Short mmCIF file of C-alpha atoms in Angstrom, two decimals:
data_model
loop_
_atom_site.label_atom_id
_atom_site.label_comp_id
_atom_site.label_asym_id
_atom_site.label_seq_id
_atom_site.Cartn_x
_atom_site.Cartn_y
_atom_site.Cartn_z
CA UNK A 1 125.07 89.92 94.87
CA UNK A 2 128.58 91.55 93.85
CA UNK A 3 129.14 94.87 92.38
CA UNK A 4 132.27 95.74 90.18
CA UNK A 5 133.44 98.77 91.58
CA UNK A 6 135.30 100.55 88.27
CA UNK A 7 137.88 101.68 90.90
CA UNK A 8 137.98 99.02 93.64
CA UNK A 9 137.13 95.82 91.48
CA UNK A 10 134.72 93.24 92.24
CA UNK A 11 133.04 93.69 96.09
CA UNK A 12 130.07 92.41 97.95
CA UNK A 13 127.16 94.70 97.73
CA UNK A 14 127.15 95.09 101.65
CA UNK A 15 130.08 97.29 101.09
CA UNK A 16 127.52 99.78 98.99
CA UNK A 17 124.85 102.16 100.06
CA UNK A 18 121.47 102.05 97.92
CA UNK A 19 120.66 105.74 96.61
CA UNK A 20 117.62 104.66 94.85
CA UNK A 21 116.20 105.09 91.31
CA UNK A 22 118.98 106.82 88.85
CA UNK A 23 116.15 107.47 86.21
CA UNK A 24 114.56 110.59 87.82
CA UNK A 25 115.60 113.74 86.86
CA UNK A 26 114.51 116.72 88.85
CA UNK A 27 112.54 119.66 86.98
CA UNK A 28 113.70 123.77 86.96
CA UNK A 29 112.62 124.89 90.40
CA UNK A 30 109.75 127.10 88.57
CA UNK A 31 108.44 123.98 86.93
CA UNK A 32 104.84 123.16 87.34
CA UNK A 33 103.65 121.39 90.48
CA UNK A 34 102.61 118.47 88.41
CA UNK A 35 106.37 117.98 87.20
CA UNK A 36 107.67 118.19 90.48
CA UNK A 37 105.18 115.41 91.78
CA UNK A 38 106.00 113.26 89.21
CA UNK A 39 110.00 113.80 89.93
CA UNK A 40 109.26 113.35 93.80
CA UNK A 41 106.80 110.92 93.95
CA UNK A 42 105.90 108.73 90.99
CA UNK A 43 108.33 105.82 90.20
CA UNK A 44 108.43 103.48 87.26
CA UNK A 45 109.32 100.57 89.53
CA UNK A 46 110.37 97.95 86.77
CA UNK A 47 110.24 94.11 87.16
CA UNK A 48 113.25 94.17 84.86
CA UNK A 49 116.24 96.31 84.57
CA UNK A 50 116.53 99.34 86.65
CA UNK A 51 119.08 102.23 86.56
CA UNK A 52 119.82 102.94 90.06
CA UNK A 53 122.64 104.91 92.17
CA UNK A 54 124.78 103.07 94.50
CA UNK A 55 127.64 104.57 96.78
CA UNK A 56 130.70 102.51 97.56
CA UNK A 57 130.68 103.91 101.00
CA UNK A 58 132.81 101.20 102.42
CA UNK A 59 135.43 101.64 99.60
CA UNK A 60 136.15 104.43 97.44
CA UNK A 61 133.04 106.18 98.41
CA UNK A 62 132.42 107.06 94.64
CA UNK A 63 128.60 107.47 93.53
CA UNK A 64 127.81 104.82 90.72
CA UNK A 65 125.15 103.96 88.28
CA UNK A 66 124.08 100.52 87.77
CA UNK A 67 121.92 98.79 85.44
CA UNK A 68 120.41 95.80 87.40
CA UNK A 69 117.65 93.67 87.12
CA UNK A 70 115.39 93.67 90.08
CA UNK A 71 113.94 90.00 89.61
CA UNK A 72 117.49 88.22 88.97
CA UNK A 73 119.79 90.78 90.60
CA UNK A 74 122.12 90.58 87.53
CA UNK A 75 124.11 93.64 86.83
CA UNK A 76 124.62 94.57 83.20
CA UNK A 77 126.39 98.01 83.75
CA UNK A 78 128.34 99.74 85.92
CA UNK A 79 129.65 103.26 85.91
CA UNK A 80 130.43 106.37 87.71
CA UNK A 81 127.82 108.94 88.16
CA UNK A 82 130.23 111.61 86.51
CA UNK A 83 131.41 110.14 83.40
CA UNK A 84 134.37 112.73 83.65
CA UNK A 85 135.83 110.46 86.56
CA UNK A 86 135.76 107.29 83.94
CA UNK A 87 137.60 109.30 81.57
CA UNK A 88 140.42 110.36 84.43
CA UNK A 89 141.11 106.93 85.08
CA UNK A 90 141.42 105.92 81.26
CA UNK B 1 78.38 74.15 103.33
CA UNK B 2 78.79 72.99 106.67
CA UNK B 3 78.43 75.41 109.58
CA UNK B 4 81.37 74.53 111.74
CA UNK B 5 80.46 73.72 115.51
CA UNK B 6 81.43 71.25 118.28
CA UNK B 7 78.38 69.66 117.58
CA UNK B 8 79.38 68.98 113.71
CA UNK B 9 82.87 68.05 114.82
CA UNK B 10 81.49 65.24 117.05
CA UNK B 11 78.99 64.22 114.22
CA UNK B 12 81.86 64.14 111.70
CA UNK B 13 83.66 62.19 114.18
CA UNK B 14 81.11 59.44 115.11
CA UNK B 15 79.77 59.22 111.51
CA UNK B 16 83.29 59.23 109.81
CA UNK B 17 81.71 61.46 106.89
CA UNK B 18 84.19 63.70 104.91
CA UNK B 19 83.78 67.51 105.51
CA UNK B 20 82.48 69.27 102.33
CA UNK B 21 84.71 71.81 100.48
CA UNK B 22 85.52 74.91 102.45
CA UNK B 23 84.51 76.92 99.33
CA UNK B 24 83.66 76.27 95.87
CA UNK B 25 85.75 75.88 92.74
CA UNK B 26 83.80 77.40 89.92
CA UNK B 27 84.57 77.99 86.33
CA UNK B 28 84.80 82.12 85.74
CA UNK B 29 81.45 83.40 84.53
CA UNK B 30 81.74 86.12 81.20
CA UNK B 31 80.57 88.80 83.18
CA UNK B 32 80.43 90.05 87.08
CA UNK B 33 79.31 93.33 89.05
CA UNK B 34 82.73 93.49 90.64
CA UNK B 35 85.93 91.31 89.84
CA UNK B 36 88.75 91.50 92.47
CA UNK B 37 92.42 91.05 91.05
CA UNK B 38 94.20 89.10 93.85
CA UNK B 39 93.32 86.24 96.26
CA UNK B 40 95.19 87.01 98.99
CA UNK B 41 93.76 88.12 102.49
CA UNK B 42 93.00 91.79 101.13
CA UNK B 43 90.92 90.86 97.80
CA UNK B 44 89.12 87.72 99.76
CA UNK B 45 88.18 90.25 102.83
CA UNK B 46 86.93 92.88 100.40
CA UNK B 47 84.88 90.28 98.62
CA UNK B 48 83.65 89.02 101.76
CA UNK B 49 82.28 92.48 103.15
CA UNK B 50 81.26 93.14 99.49
CA UNK B 51 78.73 90.25 99.88
CA UNK B 52 78.07 90.93 103.64
CA UNK B 53 77.59 94.58 104.18
CA UNK B 54 76.60 95.79 100.69
CA UNK B 55 74.73 92.81 99.29
CA UNK B 56 76.83 92.86 96.05
CA UNK B 57 77.60 89.00 95.35
CA UNK B 58 77.97 88.87 91.95
CA UNK B 59 81.84 88.78 92.58
CA UNK B 60 84.87 87.11 91.48
CA UNK B 61 88.33 86.90 92.88
CA UNK B 62 91.04 86.12 90.65
CA UNK B 63 94.00 84.78 91.80
CA UNK B 64 96.94 83.87 89.58
CA UNK B 65 98.30 80.97 91.70
CA UNK B 66 96.48 79.52 94.70
CA UNK B 67 94.70 81.97 97.39
CA UNK B 68 96.95 83.19 99.99
CA UNK B 69 100.28 82.28 98.11
CA UNK B 70 101.71 85.47 97.94
CA UNK B 71 102.47 88.02 100.96
CA UNK B 72 99.49 86.60 102.95
CA UNK B 73 101.68 83.36 103.42
CA UNK B 74 105.04 85.45 103.75
CA UNK B 75 104.39 87.66 106.66
CA UNK B 76 105.12 87.29 110.59
CA UNK B 77 101.33 87.67 111.49
CA UNK B 78 101.60 90.33 113.87
CA UNK B 79 98.82 92.41 114.66
CA UNK B 80 99.08 95.63 116.42
CA UNK B 81 97.76 99.53 116.51
CA UNK B 82 100.40 101.67 117.92
CA UNK B 83 100.18 104.31 115.25
CA UNK B 84 101.07 108.08 115.81
CA UNK B 85 99.36 109.87 113.00
CA UNK B 86 95.76 111.08 112.50
CA UNK B 87 94.61 108.74 109.72
CA UNK B 88 96.54 105.68 110.58
CA UNK B 89 95.35 105.82 114.46
CA UNK B 90 91.74 105.33 113.40
CA UNK B 91 92.16 102.88 110.76
CA UNK B 92 94.58 100.47 112.60
CA UNK B 93 92.21 101.00 115.45
CA UNK B 94 89.37 99.82 113.68
CA UNK B 95 91.15 96.68 112.26
CA UNK B 96 92.14 95.92 115.60
CA UNK B 97 88.42 95.65 116.61
CA UNK B 98 87.70 93.63 113.34
CA UNK B 99 90.26 91.18 114.64
CA UNK B 100 88.87 90.76 117.87
CA UNK B 101 85.68 88.97 116.57
CA UNK B 102 86.89 87.90 113.43
CA UNK B 103 86.54 84.24 114.15
CA UNK B 104 83.14 84.24 115.11
CA UNK B 105 82.40 86.31 112.35
CA UNK B 106 83.77 84.00 109.88
CA UNK B 107 82.73 80.86 111.54
CA UNK B 108 86.22 79.79 111.21
CA UNK B 109 89.04 79.98 113.89
CA UNK B 110 91.71 82.54 112.44
CA UNK B 111 93.45 81.67 115.94
CA UNK B 112 93.72 85.37 116.59
CA UNK B 113 96.02 85.27 119.86
CA UNK B 114 95.87 88.51 121.78
CA UNK B 115 98.72 87.90 123.92
CA UNK B 116 100.24 91.62 123.91
CA UNK B 117 102.68 93.46 121.90
CA UNK B 118 105.54 95.21 123.54
CA UNK B 119 107.50 97.87 121.79
CA UNK B 120 111.10 97.85 123.37
CA UNK B 121 112.46 101.11 124.71
CA UNK B 122 115.93 101.32 124.50
CA UNK B 123 117.09 105.10 125.88
CA UNK B 124 115.42 107.96 127.47
CA UNK B 125 114.40 109.50 124.13
CA UNK B 126 112.32 106.05 123.54
CA UNK B 127 110.75 106.31 126.72
CA UNK B 128 109.66 110.26 126.02
CA UNK B 129 108.50 109.10 122.64
CA UNK B 130 106.37 106.02 123.93
CA UNK B 131 104.68 108.30 126.55
CA UNK B 132 103.81 110.47 123.78
CA UNK B 133 102.56 107.41 121.70
CA UNK B 134 100.59 105.73 124.78
CA UNK B 135 98.64 109.20 125.14
CA UNK B 136 97.80 109.14 121.31
CA UNK B 137 96.62 105.43 121.46
CA UNK B 138 94.41 105.67 124.75
CA UNK B 139 93.13 109.00 123.17
CA UNK B 140 91.79 106.81 120.43
CA UNK B 141 90.46 103.82 122.56
CA UNK B 142 93.40 101.52 122.15
CA UNK B 143 94.78 100.16 125.28
CA UNK B 144 98.30 101.05 126.03
CA UNK B 145 100.39 100.60 129.07
CA UNK B 146 104.08 101.73 129.76
CA UNK B 147 106.29 99.16 131.68
CA UNK B 148 109.51 99.96 133.37
CA UNK B 149 112.67 98.13 133.55
CA UNK B 150 111.61 95.80 136.58
CA UNK B 151 108.08 95.12 134.89
CA UNK B 152 109.99 94.20 131.63
CA UNK B 153 112.32 92.09 133.59
CA UNK B 154 109.36 90.06 135.11
CA UNK B 155 107.26 89.76 131.75
CA UNK B 156 110.04 88.97 129.20
CA UNK B 157 112.96 87.37 131.45
CA UNK B 158 114.91 86.46 128.38
CA UNK B 159 116.16 89.63 126.95
CA UNK B 160 119.53 91.06 127.83
CA UNK B 161 119.12 92.91 130.89
CA UNK B 162 123.02 92.75 131.76
CA UNK B 163 125.12 96.06 132.17
CA UNK B 164 127.14 95.34 129.05
CA UNK B 165 123.86 94.72 126.96
CA UNK B 166 124.32 96.33 123.47
CA UNK B 167 120.72 97.44 123.62
CA UNK B 168 119.80 98.42 127.27
CA UNK B 169 116.30 98.04 128.26
CA UNK B 170 114.88 101.06 129.72
CA UNK B 171 111.19 99.84 129.63
CA UNK B 172 108.39 98.69 127.14
CA UNK B 173 105.24 100.25 125.65
CA UNK B 174 102.46 97.21 125.84
CA UNK B 175 99.64 97.13 123.45
CA UNK B 176 97.62 94.09 125.63
CA UNK B 177 95.40 93.53 122.38
CA UNK B 178 97.98 93.14 120.07
CA UNK B 179 99.41 89.69 119.13
CA UNK B 180 98.93 87.30 116.35
CA UNK B 181 96.73 85.45 114.26
CA UNK B 182 97.15 82.00 111.91
CA UNK B 183 97.97 83.75 108.37
CA UNK B 184 96.48 80.64 106.39
CA UNK B 185 93.44 80.59 108.49
CA UNK B 186 92.75 84.36 107.78
CA UNK B 187 93.00 83.58 103.92
CA UNK B 188 90.77 80.58 104.38
CA UNK B 189 88.07 82.04 106.57
CA UNK B 190 87.39 84.86 104.31
CA UNK B 191 87.54 82.52 101.15
CA UNK B 192 85.04 80.01 102.76
CA UNK B 193 82.81 83.04 104.03
CA UNK B 194 82.70 84.93 100.90
CA UNK B 195 82.20 81.76 98.71
CA UNK B 196 79.37 80.75 101.32
CA UNK B 197 77.62 84.26 100.20
CA UNK B 198 78.09 83.66 96.26
CA UNK B 199 81.32 84.96 95.71
CA UNK B 200 83.41 83.02 92.73
CA UNK B 201 86.90 82.36 93.88
CA UNK B 202 88.90 81.48 90.65
CA UNK B 203 92.37 80.29 91.18
CA UNK B 204 95.17 79.69 88.62
CA UNK B 205 93.72 82.67 86.50
CA UNK B 206 96.28 85.36 85.91
CA UNK B 207 95.02 89.03 84.65
CA UNK B 208 96.99 89.88 81.51
CA UNK B 209 95.22 93.04 80.50
CA UNK B 210 92.34 95.54 81.17
CA UNK B 211 89.63 96.05 78.65
CA UNK B 212 88.92 99.46 78.34
CA UNK B 213 86.22 101.68 76.72
CA UNK B 214 87.76 105.12 76.49
CA UNK B 215 88.60 106.16 80.12
CA UNK B 216 86.47 103.54 81.47
CA UNK B 217 87.74 100.15 82.69
CA UNK B 218 85.16 97.50 81.52
CA UNK B 219 86.90 94.11 82.45
CA UNK B 220 89.87 92.10 82.31
CA UNK B 221 91.80 89.52 80.12
CA UNK B 222 92.93 86.73 81.96
CA UNK B 223 94.85 83.51 80.95
CA UNK B 224 91.19 81.74 81.48
CA UNK B 225 89.49 83.95 78.96
CA UNK B 226 87.70 87.49 79.31
CA UNK B 227 85.86 88.75 82.10
CA UNK B 228 83.78 91.54 81.82
CA UNK B 229 83.09 93.81 84.82
CA UNK B 230 81.24 96.87 86.05
CA UNK B 231 83.97 97.67 88.65
CA UNK B 232 87.41 96.28 88.83
CA UNK B 233 89.45 96.29 91.83
CA UNK B 234 93.16 95.73 92.09
CA UNK B 235 94.36 93.97 95.79
CA UNK B 236 97.54 92.43 94.39
CA UNK B 237 100.49 93.41 97.10
CA UNK B 238 103.93 93.27 95.68
CA UNK B 239 102.93 93.38 91.99
CA UNK B 240 100.91 96.86 92.35
CA UNK B 241 103.19 98.64 89.81
CA UNK B 242 103.12 95.74 87.50
CA UNK B 243 99.58 95.63 87.15
CA UNK B 244 98.67 99.25 87.20
CA UNK B 245 101.05 99.47 84.10
CA UNK B 246 98.68 97.50 82.29
CA UNK B 247 96.05 99.98 82.88
CA UNK B 248 98.41 103.00 82.35
CA UNK B 249 98.55 104.02 86.08
CA UNK B 250 101.89 105.78 87.19
CA UNK B 251 102.08 105.17 90.78
CA UNK B 252 104.09 106.28 93.80
CA UNK B 253 105.39 102.67 94.62
CA UNK B 254 108.64 100.80 95.17
CA UNK B 255 108.86 97.04 95.27
CA UNK B 256 111.01 95.92 97.86
CA UNK B 257 112.07 92.73 99.07
CA UNK B 258 111.35 91.93 102.95
CA UNK B 259 112.75 88.59 104.41
CA UNK B 260 111.47 86.33 107.55
CA UNK B 261 112.26 83.47 109.42
CA UNK B 262 111.46 80.70 111.81
CA UNK B 263 113.63 78.54 114.16
CA UNK B 264 112.74 75.01 115.22
CA UNK B 265 110.34 74.17 117.73
CA UNK B 266 111.28 75.18 121.13
CA UNK B 267 109.20 74.87 124.43
CA UNK B 268 107.29 78.15 125.65
CA UNK B 269 109.89 80.74 125.86
CA UNK B 270 108.19 84.23 124.82
CA UNK B 271 104.38 84.99 125.91
CA UNK B 272 104.51 88.18 123.88
CA UNK B 273 104.93 90.02 120.24
CA UNK B 274 108.06 91.99 121.05
CA UNK B 275 109.09 94.81 118.57
CA UNK B 276 112.29 96.57 118.50
CA UNK B 277 113.02 99.82 116.48
CA UNK B 278 115.51 101.78 118.42
CA UNK B 279 118.52 100.72 116.01
CA UNK B 280 117.44 98.86 112.79
CA UNK B 281 114.32 96.86 113.22
CA UNK B 282 113.37 93.65 114.83
CA UNK B 283 110.22 91.67 115.58
CA UNK B 284 109.74 88.32 117.28
CA UNK B 285 106.83 86.25 118.45
CA UNK B 286 106.80 82.43 119.32
CA UNK B 287 104.23 80.43 117.12
CA UNK B 288 101.85 77.70 118.54
CA UNK B 289 103.90 75.10 117.26
CA UNK B 290 106.79 76.75 119.35
CA UNK B 291 108.84 78.39 116.52
CA UNK B 292 110.75 81.66 117.12
CA UNK B 293 109.11 83.75 113.97
CA UNK B 294 111.01 86.90 113.32
CA UNK B 295 111.81 89.26 110.92
CA UNK B 296 113.73 92.56 110.17
CA UNK B 297 114.50 95.49 107.81
CA UNK B 298 114.10 95.09 104.31
CA UNK B 299 116.80 94.18 102.06
CA UNK B 300 116.94 98.13 101.11
CA UNK B 301 117.30 97.98 97.21
CA UNK B 302 114.29 97.48 94.48
CA UNK B 303 113.62 93.78 93.97
CA UNK B 304 110.72 91.43 93.07
CA UNK B 305 112.85 88.36 93.53
CA UNK B 306 110.97 86.63 96.41
CA UNK B 307 114.09 85.70 97.77
CA UNK B 308 116.74 87.69 100.09
CA UNK B 309 120.45 88.22 100.33
CA UNK B 310 122.81 87.15 103.05
CA UNK B 311 123.55 90.68 104.61
CA UNK B 312 119.97 91.26 105.75
CA UNK B 313 119.99 87.76 107.12
CA UNK B 314 123.26 88.70 109.21
CA UNK B 315 121.61 91.89 110.51
CA UNK B 316 118.48 90.15 111.44
CA UNK B 317 120.55 87.36 113.45
CA UNK B 318 122.70 89.65 115.05
CA UNK B 319 119.81 91.58 116.19
CA UNK B 320 118.34 88.63 117.42
CA UNK B 321 121.11 87.44 119.71
CA UNK B 322 122.04 91.09 120.82
CA UNK B 323 118.22 91.33 122.52
CA UNK B 324 117.78 87.75 123.24
CA UNK B 325 121.16 86.10 123.70
CA UNK B 326 119.32 82.56 124.71
CA UNK B 327 118.76 82.13 120.70
CA UNK B 328 122.37 82.09 119.99
CA UNK B 329 122.36 78.18 119.46
CA UNK B 330 118.84 77.85 117.97
CA UNK B 331 118.57 76.41 114.50
CA UNK B 332 116.59 78.17 111.64
CA UNK B 333 114.29 75.62 110.01
CA UNK B 334 113.00 77.86 107.30
CA UNK B 335 113.45 81.60 105.98
CA UNK B 336 111.46 83.34 103.06
CA UNK B 337 110.82 86.68 101.34
CA UNK B 338 108.01 88.66 100.07
CA UNK B 339 107.96 91.26 97.93
CA UNK B 340 106.64 94.66 99.77
CA UNK B 341 105.07 97.66 98.06
CA UNK B 342 106.62 100.22 99.55
CA UNK B 343 104.54 103.90 99.12
CA UNK B 344 106.51 107.17 99.10
CA UNK B 345 105.00 108.10 102.65
CA UNK B 346 104.95 104.24 104.04
CA UNK B 347 101.11 104.44 104.09
CA UNK B 348 98.71 102.32 102.03
CA UNK B 349 96.74 103.57 99.46
CA UNK B 350 92.69 102.59 99.19
CA UNK B 351 91.21 104.74 96.23
CA UNK B 352 89.71 105.42 93.11
CA UNK B 353 92.01 105.84 90.09
CA UNK B 354 92.07 108.39 87.34
CA UNK B 355 90.03 105.58 85.08
CA UNK B 356 86.29 105.08 85.75
CA UNK B 357 85.38 101.93 87.30
CA UNK B 358 89.08 100.79 88.59
CA UNK B 359 89.64 100.60 91.96
CA UNK B 360 93.09 100.25 93.88
CA UNK B 361 94.13 99.13 97.21
CA UNK B 362 97.89 98.77 97.54
CA UNK B 363 101.18 100.02 99.10
CA UNK B 364 100.84 97.92 102.32
CA UNK B 365 104.20 97.89 103.17
CA UNK B 366 104.94 96.27 106.62
CA UNK B 367 101.36 96.55 107.64
CA UNK B 368 99.38 94.25 105.15
CA UNK B 369 98.61 91.32 107.48
CA UNK B 370 97.65 93.63 110.24
CA UNK B 371 95.29 95.69 108.21
CA UNK B 372 93.75 92.70 106.53
CA UNK B 373 89.98 93.23 107.93
CA UNK B 374 89.95 96.93 107.60
CA UNK B 375 91.48 96.76 104.39
CA UNK B 376 88.71 94.82 103.10
CA UNK B 377 86.11 96.77 105.30
CA UNK B 378 86.91 99.88 103.68
CA UNK B 379 87.76 98.96 100.26
CA UNK B 380 84.16 97.37 99.71
CA UNK B 381 83.02 100.74 100.84
CA UNK B 382 84.67 102.27 97.98
CA UNK B 383 83.87 99.87 95.66
CA UNK B 384 80.13 99.67 96.36
CA UNK B 385 79.57 103.58 96.95
CA UNK B 386 82.18 105.12 94.93
CA UNK B 387 83.67 107.06 97.48
CA UNK B 388 85.95 106.55 100.31
CA UNK B 389 84.47 106.09 104.02
CA UNK B 390 85.69 108.10 107.05
CA UNK B 391 88.58 105.42 107.91
CA UNK B 392 90.22 105.50 104.33
CA UNK B 393 89.76 109.03 102.91
CA UNK B 394 93.06 109.84 104.18
CA UNK B 395 94.79 107.02 101.95
CA UNK B 396 93.44 108.42 98.82
CA UNK B 397 95.99 108.53 95.75
CA UNK B 398 95.86 112.26 95.30
CA UNK B 399 97.38 113.11 99.05
CA UNK B 400 100.77 113.01 97.57
CA UNK B 401 99.88 115.83 95.08
CA UNK B 402 98.16 117.53 97.57
CA UNK B 403 100.87 117.41 100.26
CA UNK B 404 98.82 115.47 102.74
CA UNK B 405 101.21 112.42 103.12
CA UNK B 406 100.97 110.00 106.20
CA UNK B 407 104.56 109.60 107.18
CA UNK B 408 104.80 107.49 110.09
CA UNK B 409 108.40 107.31 110.26
CA UNK B 410 109.16 110.77 109.25
CA UNK B 411 111.67 109.94 106.54
CA UNK B 412 110.49 111.68 103.54
CA UNK B 413 109.67 110.21 100.02
CA UNK B 414 112.11 107.09 100.25
CA UNK B 415 110.14 104.23 100.31
CA UNK B 416 112.77 101.65 101.64
CA UNK B 417 113.33 103.76 104.86
CA UNK B 418 109.51 103.64 105.85
#
């Protein structure tokens, strides 16, 4: 599996560290226990396209969000976690 | 069906008569008391204990492929019970007891080989940890013995004991009752014994949806028609989230890939099961055919692929030759991947669900094979009585919301790290 880092180009995935499901959003601190339980523990775990975080820890160290198919490993989208960064390099 | 014995073996050898089928191959009926989804070790063990312990014999096990084709056939067949936390210790201790007598219980040789399992200790901290771990095991009636470096050198001579070793051997924690069993034999043994008690094993029958009546599950849609059931049980390792989604369940599970390997057959080299967790993870044993069977960590990202990537292969291979340099020139003959349901605390789920009539066993992570007998034992109790027994009560689904997680690795809600 190879990941196209927007800054460094296509690299083997062993240069990257997995950061898990990127679709999880954490609620406000005073949100209900149920909302917090969902954010901390419940995962959609799709067999198909998953939005997920990867860090290019063996390269530019930037955090990326990928859309990757969990069955075929084909990657349809790679972008930096902070979109402002991608605007900077344009 | 024939009872297997030395006498029967002799009789068949002399008469040349073929053996009868080990289990029946029935058409699915339209209705059962209990339908179990998933014909792996856990599903079949559950069916067996439902029939044997609770007299519930109008049971079907539905398997989308052939029985034992999922994770039951994709593991490294290790059996041990060296857990630390309340809940795990009792549960895996019970599983160990059931393994001891499983072959005679099922009248099927599951080739249980209690050859002893050794956890390697590679630092003074590891030794301190092992003292604590062994005390917990002894306290729960599981035999445990601490081995110093000299004893290790005598028992397992092929590890790297040189002063330059990458992982110095400080000692080992031996569980003499740990070992391996033959994975297919476990599946076939439970299938045959369950079938003899009246359980219908339906292969090539994939569940495609659940039948509901309000908040109650009343059966399943399958590729071989609709099957009604009073109670429906899920035991589908790797795809628990997928099946759960059909019922509208949202679960604390991620699916990850775990690879395993077997080498060409060698002469007897390794008498024990060796576990290494000091830096990454590695476990190895020698099969009866002589192949070195070993594995390591997950591929570390969500996957349903049932095939692995090369970095994990390299990691496992480098641990193998670091710990046992003599393996350096041994050739691999096979390598495979299975999909692990990893829960948020690394412990399994045996539980009722928010839907009436639907029961869940899943999230077995690295522990599925060794847990097979106890999993079936506890899950059948839950299905028959509607309540968890004492052993499986800590593994209910609501433990996450209650803050009562059982996190053996102490890594928090990051499934791939358990």
